[in-house]
């Protein structure tokens, strides 16, 4: 099966497609509090998924990195409102040091194409 790589930077691709599955690199937004950053990242994810032939209801798994688990409930409040009942993906969430000081959340997604 062919592997397609999209929007490569020389270091990484924003999206990789293989066998009808999309792999999105970690998505971030560094403005606002945890709720604002999470909402912005999920909006970005949804736009990318739509661009490459998928949508949020086809997400298979998500890995969420949070800067501080004290912010876990704020992230979850936005996530829970975004994910539709019956379409919840497999998910992992871990606390992590972020690449930039003002980043509070990063989300990486694997999704099936429609």
PDB file of C-alpha atoms in Angstrom:
ATOM      1  CA  UNK A   1       0.000   0.000   0.000  1.00  0.00           C
ATOM      2  CA  UNK A   2       1.168   3.476  -0.840  1.00  0.00           C
ATOM      3  CA  UNK A   3       2.109   5.944   1.886  1.00  0.00           C
ATOM      4  CA  UNK A   4       1.194   9.581   1.158  1.00  0.00           C
ATOM      5  CA  UNK A   5       2.762  12.422   3.105  1.00  0.00           C
ATOM      6  CA  UNK A   6       1.241  15.901   3.136  1.00  0.00           C
ATOM      7  CA  UNK A   7       2.576  19.316   4.117  1.00  0.00           C
ATOM      8  CA  UNK A   8       6.079  18.116   4.938  1.00  0.00           C
ATOM      9  CA  UNK A   9       8.559  20.498   6.516  1.00  0.00           C
ATOM     10  CA  UNK A  10      11.736  18.472   6.090  1.00  0.00           C
ATOM     11  CA  UNK A  11      11.360  17.344   9.707  1.00  0.00           C
ATOM     12  CA  UNK A  12       7.804  16.029   9.739  1.00  0.00           C
ATOM     13  CA  UNK A  13       4.558  15.792   7.787  1.00  0.00           C
ATOM     14  CA  UNK A  14       1.361  17.399   9.036  1.00  0.00           C
ATOM     15  CA  UNK A  15      -0.615  14.394   7.780  1.00  0.00           C
ATOM     16  CA  UNK A  16       0.354  10.896   6.638  1.00  0.00           C
ATOM     17  CA  UNK A  17      -2.116   8.603   4.877  1.00  0.00           C
ATOM     18  CA  UNK A  18      -1.800   4.838   4.636  1.00  0.00           C
ATOM     19  CA  UNK A  19      -4.395   2.221   3.817  1.00  0.00           C
ATOM     20  CA  UNK A  20      -7.355   4.573   4.362  1.00  0.00           C
ATOM     21  CA  UNK A  21      -6.041   5.856   7.691  1.00  0.00           C
ATOM     22  CA  UNK A  22      -4.912   9.417   8.431  1.00  0.00           C
ATOM     23  CA  UNK A  23      -2.226  10.161  11.001  1.00  0.00           C
ATOM     24  CA  UNK A  24      -2.153  13.788  12.156  1.00  0.00           C
ATOM     25  CA  UNK A  25       0.924  15.217  13.798  1.00  0.00           C
ATOM     26  CA  UNK A  26       0.574  16.849  17.196  1.00  0.00           C
ATOM     27  CA  UNK A  27      -1.628  19.940  16.967  1.00  0.00           C
ATOM     28  CA  UNK A  28      -1.187  22.954  19.235  1.00  0.00           C
ATOM     29  CA  UNK A  29      -2.350  26.514  19.774  1.00  0.00           C
ATOM     30  CA  UNK A  30      -0.444  28.707  22.176  1.00  0.00           C
ATOM     31  CA  UNK A  31      -2.985  31.442  22.878  1.00  0.00           C
ATOM     32  CA  UNK A  32      -5.385  31.526  25.811  1.00  0.00           C
ATOM     33  CA  UNK A  33      -6.114  29.272  28.747  1.00  0.00           C
ATOM     34  CA  UNK A  34      -6.572  25.489  28.603  1.00  0.00           C
ATOM     35  CA  UNK A  35     -10.186  25.678  27.435  1.00  0.00           C
ATOM     36  CA  UNK A  36      -9.345  28.160  24.675  1.00  0.00           C
ATOM     37  CA  UNK A  37      -6.294  26.219  23.521  1.00  0.00           C
ATOM     38  CA  UNK A  38      -8.201  22.920  23.512  1.00  0.00           C
ATOM     39  CA  UNK A  39     -11.073  24.433  21.500  1.00  0.00           C
ATOM     40  CA  UNK A  40      -8.630  25.915  18.986  1.00  0.00           C
ATOM     41  CA  UNK A  41      -6.736  22.627  18.611  1.00  0.00           C
ATOM     42  CA  UNK A  42      -9.956  20.655  18.092  1.00  0.00           C
ATOM     43  CA  UNK A  43     -11.161  23.166  15.491  1.00  0.00           C
ATOM     44  CA  UNK A  44      -7.809  22.828  13.727  1.00  0.00           C
ATOM     45  CA  UNK A  45      -8.070  19.025  13.857  1.00  0.00           C
ATOM     46  CA  UNK A  46     -11.569  19.087  12.426  1.00  0.00           C
ATOM     47  CA  UNK A  47     -10.490  21.349   9.542  1.00  0.00           C
ATOM     48  CA  UNK A  48      -7.521  19.115   8.710  1.00  0.00           C
ATOM     49  CA  UNK A  49      -9.641  15.966   8.864  1.00  0.00           C
ATOM     50  CA  UNK A  50     -12.217  17.515   6.537  1.00  0.00           C
ATOM     51  CA  UNK A  51      -9.476  18.631   4.139  1.00  0.00           C
ATOM     52  CA  UNK A  52      -8.116  15.082   3.860  1.00  0.00           C
ATOM     53  CA  UNK A  53     -11.394  13.177   3.585  1.00  0.00           C
ATOM     54  CA  UNK A  54     -12.402  12.435   7.163  1.00  0.00           C
ATOM     55  CA  UNK A  55     -14.190  14.061  10.086  1.00  0.00           C
ATOM     56  CA  UNK A  56     -14.279  13.970  13.881  1.00  0.00           C
ATOM     57  CA  UNK A  57     -16.689  11.031  13.882  1.00  0.00           C
ATOM     58  CA  UNK A  58     -14.058   8.906  12.132  1.00  0.00           C
ATOM     59  CA  UNK A  59     -11.329   9.457  14.738  1.00  0.00           C
ATOM     60  CA  UNK A  60      -9.963   6.105  15.858  1.00  0.00           C
ATOM     61  CA  UNK A  61      -7.627   7.330  18.577  1.00  0.00           C
ATOM     62  CA  UNK A  62      -6.274  10.494  20.136  1.00  0.00           C
ATOM     63  CA  UNK A  63      -3.229  11.060  22.288  1.00  0.00           C
ATOM     64  CA  UNK A  64      -3.484  14.186  24.422  1.00  0.00           C
ATOM     65  CA  UNK A  65      -0.520  15.808  26.122  1.00  0.00           C
ATOM     66  CA  UNK A  66      -1.263  18.347  28.866  1.00  0.00           C
ATOM     67  CA  UNK A  67       1.250  20.585  30.531  1.00  0.00           C
ATOM     68  CA  UNK A  68      -0.251  20.133  33.990  1.00  0.00           C
ATOM     69  CA  UNK A  69      -2.797  17.531  35.107  1.00  0.00           C
ATOM     70  CA  UNK A  70      -4.358  20.221  37.282  1.00  0.00           C
ATOM     71  CA  UNK A  71      -5.808  21.459  33.940  1.00  0.00           C
ATOM     72  CA  UNK A  72      -7.176  18.021  32.972  1.00  0.00           C
ATOM     73  CA  UNK A  73     -10.796  18.866  33.873  1.00  0.00           C
ATOM     74  CA  UNK A  74     -10.721  22.071  31.803  1.00  0.00           C
ATOM     75  CA  UNK A  75      -9.410  20.172  28.768  1.00  0.00           C
ATOM     76  CA  UNK A  76     -12.000  17.417  29.270  1.00  0.00           C
ATOM     77  CA  UNK A  77     -14.887  19.888  29.477  1.00  0.00           C
ATOM     78  CA  UNK A  78     -14.088  21.112  25.960  1.00  0.00           C
ATOM     79  CA  UNK A  79     -13.292  17.618  24.636  1.00  0.00           C
ATOM     80  CA  UNK A  80     -16.533  16.156  26.025  1.00  0.00           C
ATOM     81  CA  UNK A  81     -18.629  18.888  24.396  1.00  0.00           C
ATOM     82  CA  UNK A  82     -16.849  18.310  21.051  1.00  0.00           C
ATOM     83  CA  UNK A  83     -17.004  14.518  20.817  1.00  0.00           C
ATOM     84  CA  UNK A  84     -20.394  13.173  19.762  1.00  0.00           C
ATOM     85  CA  UNK A  85     -21.941  10.362  21.825  1.00  0.00           C
ATOM     86  CA  UNK A  86     -21.370   7.040  20.121  1.00  0.00           C
ATOM     87  CA  UNK A  87     -18.288   8.303  18.273  1.00  0.00           C
ATOM     88  CA  UNK A  88     -15.813   8.451  21.144  1.00  0.00           C
ATOM     89  CA  UNK A  89     -12.319   7.418  20.016  1.00  0.00           C
ATOM     90  CA  UNK A  90      -9.803   5.419  22.001  1.00  0.00           C
ATOM     91  CA  UNK A  91      -7.835   7.997  23.968  1.00  0.00           C
ATOM     92  CA  UNK A  92      -4.784   8.452  26.147  1.00  0.00           C
ATOM     93  CA  UNK A  93      -3.850  11.552  28.100  1.00  0.00           C
ATOM     94  CA  UNK A  94      -0.504  12.213  29.738  1.00  0.00           C
ATOM     95  CA  UNK A  95       1.237  15.097  31.446  1.00  0.00           C
ATOM     96  CA  UNK A  96       4.215  16.286  29.426  1.00  0.00           C
ATOM     97  CA  UNK A  97       6.826  19.000  29.199  1.00  0.00           C
ATOM     98  CA  UNK A  98       5.848  21.111  26.226  1.00  0.00           C
ATOM     99  CA  UNK A  99       8.057  22.455  23.456  1.00  0.00           C
ATOM    100  CA  UNK A 100       7.158  26.065  24.312  1.00  0.00           C
ATOM    101  CA  UNK A 101       6.352  27.600  27.693  1.00  0.00           C
ATOM    102  CA  UNK A 102       2.866  28.865  26.781  1.00  0.00           C
ATOM    103  CA  UNK A 103       1.618  25.559  25.287  1.00  0.00           C
ATOM    104  CA  UNK A 104      -0.889  23.840  27.559  1.00  0.00           C
ATOM    105  CA  UNK A 105      -2.158  21.028  25.317  1.00  0.00           C
ATOM    106  CA  UNK A 106      -1.115  19.051  22.245  1.00  0.00           C
ATOM    107  CA  UNK A 107      -3.307  16.497  20.511  1.00  0.00           C
ATOM    108  CA  UNK A 108      -2.268  13.832  17.995  1.00  0.00           C
ATOM    109  CA  UNK A 109      -5.004  12.024  16.062  1.00  0.00           C
ATOM    110  CA  UNK A 110      -5.430   8.845  14.012  1.00  0.00           C
ATOM    111  CA  UNK A 111      -8.592   8.729  11.890  1.00  0.00           C
ATOM    112  CA  UNK A 112     -10.198   6.593   9.199  1.00  0.00           C
ATOM    113  CA  UNK A 113     -11.106   8.221   5.923  1.00  0.00           C
ATOM    114  CA  UNK A 114     -14.808   8.386   5.102  1.00  0.00           C
TER     115      UNK A 114
END
